[in-house]
Short mmCIF file of C-alpha atoms in Angstrom, two decimals:
data_model
loop_
_atom_site.label_atom_id
_atom_site.label_comp_id
_atom_site.label_asym_id
_atom_site.label_seq_id
_atom_site.Cartn_x
_atom_site.Cartn_y
_atom_site.Cartn_z
CA MET A 1 -20.95 132.42 -10.92
CA SER A 2 -18.38 130.97 -9.29
CA GLU A 3 -14.86 130.28 -10.79
CA ARG A 4 -13.81 126.56 -11.11
CA ALA A 5 -10.82 124.75 -10.29
CA ASP A 6 -9.97 121.36 -10.40
CA VAL A 7 -8.40 120.61 -7.18
CA VAL A 8 -8.79 122.94 -4.22
CA ILE A 9 -6.60 122.52 -1.11
CA VAL A 10 -7.61 123.96 2.03
CA GLY A 11 -4.38 124.58 4.25
CA GLY A 12 -0.81 125.37 2.44
CA GLY A 13 1.37 124.54 5.04
CA VAL A 14 3.46 121.48 4.07
CA VAL A 15 1.00 119.06 3.71
CA GLY A 16 -0.96 120.88 1.43
CA SER A 17 2.24 122.43 -0.52
CA SER A 18 3.84 119.04 -0.62
CA ALA A 19 0.48 117.85 -2.24
CA ALA A 20 0.25 120.66 -5.05
CA TRP A 21 3.70 119.77 -5.79
CA HIS A 22 3.31 116.02 -6.35
CA LEU A 23 0.78 116.47 -8.40
CA ARG A 24 2.58 118.64 -10.70
CA GLN A 25 5.49 115.98 -10.52
CA ASP A 26 3.12 113.41 -11.38
CA GLY A 27 1.89 114.98 -14.65
CA PHE A 28 -1.40 116.44 -13.51
CA THR A 29 -2.36 119.46 -15.53
CA GLY A 30 -6.01 120.39 -13.43
CA ARG A 31 -5.88 123.96 -12.62
CA ILE A 32 -4.74 123.92 -8.06
CA VAL A 33 -5.79 126.39 -6.25
CA ILE A 34 -4.49 126.57 -2.31
CA VAL A 35 -6.48 128.54 -0.03
CA GLU A 36 -4.46 129.63 2.76
CA ARG A 37 -6.18 132.12 5.12
CA ASP A 38 -2.80 133.60 6.59
CA HIS A 39 0.22 134.35 4.05
CA THR A 40 2.77 135.00 7.08
CA TYR A 41 2.52 131.55 8.44
CA ALA A 42 3.10 133.52 11.83
CA ARG A 43 0.47 130.90 13.72
CA ALA A 44 1.03 127.80 10.95
CA SER A 45 1.96 124.62 12.72
CA SER A 46 4.72 123.91 9.90
CA TRP A 47 6.32 126.94 10.61
CA LEU A 48 6.43 126.69 14.28
CA ALA A 49 7.37 122.83 14.20
CA MET A 50 10.57 121.38 15.83
CA GLY A 51 11.44 119.79 12.31
CA GLY A 52 11.84 116.16 13.81
CA ILE A 53 11.82 113.01 11.32
CA ARG A 54 12.04 109.58 12.14
CA GLN A 55 11.50 106.46 11.25
CA GLN A 56 10.77 105.34 14.46
CA PHE A 57 7.27 103.82 14.62
CA CYS A 58 5.63 100.73 15.16
CA THR A 59 2.91 100.45 12.49
CA PRO A 60 4.65 99.33 8.95
CA VAL A 61 3.00 102.06 6.45
CA THR A 62 4.06 104.58 8.96
CA VAL A 63 7.49 103.33 8.85
CA GLN A 64 7.23 103.03 4.87
CA MET A 65 5.62 106.66 5.00
CA VAL A 66 9.03 108.23 6.66
CA GLN A 67 10.95 106.55 4.35
CA PHE A 68 9.70 107.38 1.10
CA SER A 69 9.81 110.47 2.76
CA VAL A 70 13.64 110.73 3.87
CA ARG A 71 14.37 109.97 0.04
CA LEU A 72 13.04 113.56 -0.93
CA TRP A 73 14.44 115.13 2.15
CA LYS A 74 17.67 113.82 1.05
CA VAL A 75 17.63 115.95 -2.14
CA PHE A 76 15.12 118.29 -1.34
CA ASP A 77 17.37 121.22 -1.39
CA ARG A 78 18.23 120.11 -5.46
CA GLU A 79 15.18 119.05 -6.46
CA LEU A 80 12.90 122.32 -5.47
CA GLY A 81 15.10 124.45 -6.77
CA THR A 82 13.64 127.35 -9.25
CA ALA A 83 15.24 129.73 -11.06
CA GLU A 84 15.20 132.30 -8.51
CA ALA A 85 15.80 130.29 -5.06
CA ARG A 86 17.19 127.15 -4.32
CA PRO A 87 16.06 126.10 -0.43
CA ARG A 88 17.64 125.15 2.14
CA ALA A 89 16.15 122.70 3.94
CA TRP A 90 18.98 121.52 6.55
CA PHE A 91 18.35 117.89 6.47
CA ARG A 92 20.48 116.54 8.95
CA GLN A 93 20.58 112.73 9.59
CA ARG A 94 22.32 112.84 13.09
CA GLY A 95 19.23 110.43 14.28
CA TYR A 96 16.83 110.11 17.05
CA LEU A 97 18.07 108.72 20.34
CA PHE A 98 15.74 107.64 22.95
CA LEU A 99 17.19 107.01 26.57
CA ALA A 100 15.53 104.14 28.59
CA ASN A 101 15.87 104.20 32.30
CA ALA A 102 14.46 101.81 34.85
CA ALA A 103 11.15 102.66 34.32
CA ALA A 104 10.78 102.94 30.76
CA ALA A 105 13.52 100.15 30.06
CA THR A 106 10.86 97.65 29.49
CA ALA A 107 8.62 99.93 27.24
CA LEU A 108 11.47 100.89 25.22
CA MET A 109 12.69 97.45 24.90
CA LYS A 110 9.26 96.53 23.79
CA ARG A 111 8.86 99.21 20.81
CA TYR A 112 12.41 98.41 19.86
CA GLU A 113 11.26 94.99 18.45
CA GLU A 114 7.94 96.15 17.47
CA GLU A 115 9.87 98.84 15.32
CA ARG A 116 12.63 96.30 13.83
CA ARG A 117 9.46 93.97 13.09
CA ALA A 118 7.89 96.97 11.22
CA GLY A 119 11.06 97.14 9.11
CA ALA A 120 12.44 100.44 11.37
CA VAL A 121 15.90 100.74 10.68
CA VAL A 122 16.93 101.06 14.77
CA GLN A 123 20.10 100.12 16.92
CA MET A 124 20.49 99.33 20.67
CA LEU A 125 23.11 101.28 22.28
CA SER A 126 24.94 101.00 25.35
CA VAL A 127 25.49 103.51 27.62
CA ASP A 128 28.95 103.93 27.00
CA GLU A 129 27.81 103.77 23.12
CA VAL A 130 25.45 106.75 23.87
CA ARG A 131 27.89 108.64 25.75
CA GLN A 132 29.96 108.50 22.70
CA ILE A 133 27.19 110.28 21.15
CA VAL A 134 26.59 112.80 23.65
CA PRO A 135 29.58 113.10 26.03
CA ASP A 136 27.70 116.51 27.81
CA VAL A 137 24.87 114.28 28.77
CA LYS A 138 24.43 112.94 32.56
CA LEU A 139 23.65 108.99 32.06
CA ASP A 140 23.72 107.64 35.26
CA ASP A 141 20.18 106.38 35.74
CA ILE A 142 20.39 105.20 31.94
CA LEU A 143 20.44 101.82 30.93
CA PHE A 144 20.62 101.98 27.01
CA GLY A 145 19.82 103.70 24.13
CA VAL A 146 17.96 102.95 20.75
CA LEU A 147 18.97 105.23 17.90
CA GLY A 148 17.54 105.57 14.56
CA PRO A 149 20.46 106.18 12.17
CA GLU A 150 18.97 107.20 9.41
CA ASP A 151 16.76 109.63 11.24
CA GLY A 152 17.14 113.40 11.98
CA TYR A 153 15.90 117.05 11.68
CA ALA A 154 15.72 119.64 9.21
CA ASP A 155 14.54 123.73 8.78
CA PRO A 156 10.45 123.67 9.02
CA ARG A 157 10.54 127.32 7.44
CA GLU A 158 13.03 126.46 4.72
CA VAL A 159 11.08 123.06 3.95
CA LEU A 160 7.62 125.19 4.02
CA PHE A 161 8.83 128.14 1.59
CA GLY A 162 11.14 125.78 -0.42
CA PHE A 163 7.81 123.82 -1.10
CA ARG A 164 6.06 126.76 -1.68
CA ARG A 165 8.15 128.54 -4.24
CA ALA A 166 8.38 125.27 -6.63
CA VAL A 167 4.70 124.63 -6.28
CA GLU A 168 4.02 128.66 -7.93
CA ALA A 169 6.64 128.25 -10.20
CA GLY A 170 4.92 125.17 -11.50
CA GLY A 171 1.57 127.41 -11.72
CA THR A 172 -0.61 126.77 -8.85
CA GLU A 173 -2.28 129.91 -7.15
CA TYR A 174 -2.02 130.52 -3.39
CA ARG A 175 -5.38 132.08 -2.52
CA VAL A 176 -4.84 134.27 0.71
CA ASP A 177 -8.64 133.52 1.86
CA GLU A 178 -10.22 131.33 4.27
CA VAL A 179 -12.56 128.26 3.55
CA VAL A 180 -15.49 128.54 5.46
CA GLY A 181 -18.07 126.29 3.97
CA ILE A 182 -17.82 123.11 1.90
CA ASP A 183 -20.84 122.87 -0.95
CA ARG A 184 -21.81 119.34 -1.32
CA ALA A 185 -25.02 117.91 -3.56
CA GLY A 186 -25.85 114.50 -4.33
CA GLY A 187 -22.92 112.48 -1.67
CA ARG A 188 -20.57 114.67 -3.35
CA VAL A 189 -18.35 118.23 -2.97
CA THR A 190 -19.42 120.57 -5.85
CA GLY A 191 -16.75 123.15 -3.81
CA VAL A 192 -15.95 125.64 -1.16
CA LYS A 193 -17.40 129.12 -0.16
CA LEU A 194 -14.36 131.60 1.23
CA ALA A 195 -14.63 134.09 4.00
CA SER A 196 -14.07 136.89 1.36
CA GLY A 197 -17.57 136.31 0.01
CA GLY A 198 -16.75 134.34 -3.18
CA ALA A 199 -17.06 130.47 -3.73
CA ILE A 200 -15.08 127.85 -6.02
CA SER A 201 -16.45 125.21 -8.10
CA SER A 202 -14.30 121.89 -7.52
CA ALA A 203 -15.25 118.36 -7.39
CA MET A 204 -11.85 117.37 -5.20
CA VAL A 205 -11.63 119.39 -1.74
CA VAL A 206 -7.86 118.21 -0.20
CA ASN A 207 -8.25 119.14 3.38
CA ALA A 208 -5.19 119.54 4.62
CA ALA A 209 -6.11 121.95 7.17
CA GLY A 210 -3.87 121.01 9.94
CA ALA A 211 -5.07 121.62 13.18
CA LEU A 212 -8.31 123.14 12.35
CA ALA A 213 -8.61 119.94 9.80
CA GLY A 214 -11.70 118.76 12.54
CA ARG A 215 -13.17 122.12 11.50
CA VAL A 216 -13.30 121.74 8.16
CA ALA A 217 -14.83 118.29 8.01
CA ALA A 218 -17.57 119.91 9.94
CA MET A 219 -18.06 122.31 7.21
CA ALA A 220 -18.91 119.26 5.22
CA GLY A 221 -21.42 117.65 7.90
CA LEU A 222 -18.93 114.92 9.02
CA ARG A 223 -17.52 114.49 12.30
CA VAL A 224 -13.72 113.92 12.61
CA PRO A 225 -12.33 113.70 15.69
CA ILE A 226 -8.95 116.28 14.90
CA GLU A 227 -8.22 119.33 17.71
CA PRO A 228 -5.61 121.94 18.04
CA VAL A 229 -3.50 121.45 20.97
CA ARG A 230 -0.84 123.51 22.19
CA GLN A 231 2.72 122.49 22.61
CA MET A 232 5.72 124.58 23.78
CA MET A 233 9.03 124.53 22.29
CA PHE A 234 12.07 126.98 23.71
CA ARG A 235 15.28 127.73 22.35
CA CYS A 236 18.35 127.87 24.28
CA VAL A 237 21.48 129.67 23.06
CA LEU A 238 24.62 127.46 24.42
CA PRO A 239 27.28 128.71 25.68
CA GLY A 240 30.08 129.30 23.01
CA ARG A 241 31.11 126.85 20.31
CA TRP A 242 29.44 123.48 21.03
CA PRO A 243 31.95 120.67 19.87
CA TYR A 244 29.88 118.11 19.03
CA ARG A 245 26.13 118.52 17.15
CA PHE A 246 23.10 116.58 18.92
CA PRO A 247 21.04 114.36 17.99
CA MET A 248 17.49 114.57 18.51
CA LEU A 249 17.44 112.84 21.72
CA ILE A 250 14.38 112.03 23.38
CA ASP A 251 14.82 111.66 27.27
CA PRO A 252 12.59 109.34 29.55
CA ASP A 253 10.74 112.27 31.35
CA GLY A 254 9.42 113.31 27.77
CA VAL A 255 11.62 116.47 26.86
CA HIS A 256 13.76 116.35 23.45
CA TRP A 257 15.89 118.35 22.32
CA ARG A 258 17.93 118.81 18.47
CA HIS A 259 20.50 120.69 17.83
CA ASP A 260 19.99 124.15 15.88
CA ASP A 261 23.05 124.95 14.24
CA PRO A 262 24.56 128.35 13.46
CA VAL A 263 24.16 129.84 10.07
CA GLY A 264 26.29 132.49 9.99
CA PRO A 265 29.73 133.47 11.30
CA ASP A 266 27.86 135.64 14.19
CA ASP A 267 25.50 133.08 14.97
CA ARG A 268 26.08 130.44 17.98
CA ASP A 269 24.83 126.53 18.28
CA ALA A 270 21.59 126.51 20.05
CA ILE A 271 19.10 123.84 21.43
CA ILE A 272 15.38 123.93 20.40
CA LEU A 273 13.45 121.86 22.99
CA ALA A 274 9.67 120.78 23.36
CA PHE A 275 8.31 118.98 25.91
CA THR A 276 4.98 116.96 24.81
CA ASN A 277 1.64 117.79 27.32
CA TRP A 278 -0.74 115.35 27.09
CA LYS A 279 -3.00 117.34 29.79
CA GLU A 280 -3.14 120.22 27.79
CA GLN A 281 -6.73 121.49 26.84
CA ALA A 282 -7.98 121.43 23.41
CA GLY A 283 -8.34 125.05 21.70
CA GLU A 284 -6.65 127.39 19.26
CA ASN A 285 -4.92 128.33 22.03
CA PHE A 286 -1.85 130.42 20.42
CA GLU A 287 -0.71 132.23 24.64
CA SER A 288 3.24 131.24 25.44
CA ASP A 289 3.37 129.56 28.47
CA THR A 290 6.29 130.51 29.39
CA ALA A 291 6.30 129.88 33.37
CA ARG A 292 6.76 126.14 31.25
CA TRP A 293 10.67 126.97 31.15
CA THR A 294 11.11 127.10 35.01
CA ARG A 295 8.81 124.79 35.99
CA ASP A 296 8.97 121.65 33.38
CA PHE A 297 12.28 122.34 30.56
CA TYR A 298 14.86 124.39 32.59
CA PRO A 299 14.40 121.23 35.44
CA ALA A 300 15.00 118.69 32.99
CA MET A 301 17.53 119.68 30.49
CA VAL A 302 19.87 120.35 33.85
CA ARG A 303 19.25 117.17 34.82
CA ARG A 304 21.19 115.38 31.87
CA LEU A 305 23.16 118.47 31.11
CA PRO A 306 24.35 120.34 34.04
CA ALA A 307 26.68 122.62 31.59
CA LEU A 308 23.72 124.38 31.14
CA LYS A 309 22.62 125.19 33.79
CA ASP A 310 23.85 128.87 33.65
CA VAL A 311 21.95 129.70 30.39
CA THR A 312 19.92 132.91 29.96
CA ASP A 313 19.91 133.70 26.28
CA VAL A 314 16.07 131.46 26.26
CA THR A 315 12.73 132.41 23.92
CA GLY A 316 10.30 130.38 23.88
CA TRP A 317 6.75 130.09 21.24
CA PRO A 318 3.38 128.12 21.09
CA GLY A 319 2.54 126.12 18.09
CA LEU A 320 -0.40 123.69 17.10
CA TYR A 321 -0.39 119.54 17.41
CA GLU A 322 -3.37 118.16 15.28
CA MET A 323 -4.36 115.50 17.45
CA THR A 324 -6.39 112.59 17.20
CA PRO A 325 -7.97 109.75 19.61
CA ASP A 326 -5.08 107.74 18.64
CA HIS A 327 -2.40 110.30 17.91
CA ASN A 328 -1.82 108.73 14.03
CA PRO A 329 -3.20 110.60 11.00
CA VAL A 330 -6.45 110.62 9.24
CA LEU A 331 -5.63 110.10 5.28
CA GLY A 332 -8.00 109.38 2.35
CA PRO A 333 -11.67 110.04 1.59
CA HIS A 334 -14.03 110.00 3.60
CA PRO A 335 -17.19 106.67 2.95
CA ALA A 336 -20.22 109.62 3.47
CA LEU A 337 -18.90 112.43 1.27
CA GLU A 338 -17.34 111.55 -2.23
CA GLY A 339 -14.74 114.09 -3.32
CA LEU A 340 -13.04 115.42 -0.28
CA ILE A 341 -9.37 114.14 0.67
CA PHE A 342 -8.30 114.01 4.21
CA ALA A 343 -4.34 114.77 4.36
CA ASN A 344 -3.93 115.79 8.27
CA GLY A 345 -4.21 114.82 11.85
CA PHE A 346 -0.71 113.49 12.29
CA SER A 347 -0.29 114.59 15.90
CA GLY A 348 3.25 116.49 15.55
CA HIS A 349 4.63 114.40 12.72
CA GLY A 350 2.74 116.34 9.80
CA LEU A 351 6.69 117.35 8.44
CA MET A 352 8.33 114.45 8.75
CA MET A 353 5.89 112.37 6.61
CA SER A 354 4.34 115.44 4.11
CA PRO A 355 6.39 114.22 1.07
CA ALA A 356 4.66 110.80 1.53
CA THR A 357 1.35 112.49 2.10
CA GLY A 358 1.77 114.48 -0.62
CA LYS A 359 1.94 111.62 -2.70
CA ILE A 360 -0.82 109.79 -1.59
CA VAL A 361 -2.99 112.44 -2.36
CA SER A 362 -1.46 112.66 -5.71
CA GLU A 363 -2.72 109.48 -6.39
CA LEU A 364 -5.87 109.87 -4.70
CA VAL A 365 -6.86 112.97 -7.08
CA ARG A 366 -5.14 111.20 -10.27
CA LEU A 367 -6.31 107.55 -9.89
CA GLY A 368 -8.83 107.40 -6.96
CA ARG A 369 -6.58 105.01 -4.98
CA SER A 370 -3.44 105.08 -3.12
CA THR A 371 -1.01 102.75 -4.88
CA THR A 372 1.87 103.42 -3.39
CA PHE A 373 1.16 103.05 0.50
CA ASP A 374 -1.77 100.89 2.12
CA ILE A 375 -3.49 103.86 3.56
CA ALA A 376 -6.34 102.05 4.82
CA ILE A 377 -5.74 102.13 8.79
CA PHE A 378 -5.71 106.04 8.48
CA ALA A 379 -9.31 105.97 6.85
CA PRO A 380 -11.24 109.19 8.47
CA ASP A 381 -14.14 107.22 9.35
CA ARG A 382 -12.70 104.72 11.80
CA PHE A 383 -13.06 106.82 14.67
CA ASP A 384 -17.07 105.70 14.52
CA ARG A 385 -15.96 102.37 13.75
CA GLY A 386 -13.75 102.03 16.54
CA ALA A 387 -10.97 100.86 14.59
CA LEU A 388 -7.97 102.95 15.96
CA VAL A 389 -4.63 102.62 15.45
CA HIS A 390 -2.44 101.85 18.22
CA ASP A 391 1.58 102.95 18.09
CA ALA A 392 3.63 102.53 20.71
CA ALA A 393 5.88 105.11 18.86
CA THR A 394 4.22 108.30 19.39
CA ILE A 395 5.89 110.91 21.21
#
């Protein structure tokens, strides 16, 4: 006889954990079981993320979700502290700064106007104003910048374990196992099968499986095009104490980096760099492509920061984006199967809006609908209907 739960959450990263936390915050008293296949999170997107948080999007509901999330990021350490530990999310509102050269100027100007109409807080900066923020960055080909002053970044690992500790303190169980099947009957979910041979009966299953969410959907007989795509990141130690802190800086050629602050007295300033490769083949690929440092990252970095041409202390790691065809999330129930809620497909933006996503899942479970946000455009069946979401601000 299988055990029972009121809610089963597939995936214990920041999205699944945020969902459980918001359920408890909103007064849900039922039994919640989070099934997470890797308790170390060694390959979890949450653990390997860059930690960027921005409201610079062109879709109003996306802007609203990030703005909602920022309200929690500001008080995260206090609100999610437990008797045993207090997290250090290290949320720093140093801004997201997009740079425009001649090739990118028209598109970024259009995006700026669309973002303002969508409700984002953004500022157009002259080159001199950009130079005041990043005085060592070479700007000879830059025409202007667009700054999101309320944007910033956080420490993904502290965020993940901050959520997890708070959720466990609230009585939710994290089960180290893997969901290998979704049970259904009469057009609705009835539970999940586990790799260990067990099963959990439940009328409510949340698919928060991140890069593997498409696979979980297929277990339920649904086709939702969410695919894992590898992205490389590198951490580069800066020479000595750096005199200022970088925002999240987005270069026109695609590389972006942010400051990584020293924590202890013996630590050194560093930057974390990412370079989105839209040509990367889909697949659960964790092979570290360190050759990209020499081929892509280092040349792009030194073009902007010549002072770093002699850096040698560099480490790299791969992580997975959960990509959808339109690079926008998949949120809500699927009309073909009652009781299965999707919370995935963020395409690199999952951590930044995980508080809002947790709130959405809480409302869907408790109320049967999302009341805080209008998530209709992110419906899981939109790909079958050809109703893709177009947002020029995805990177």
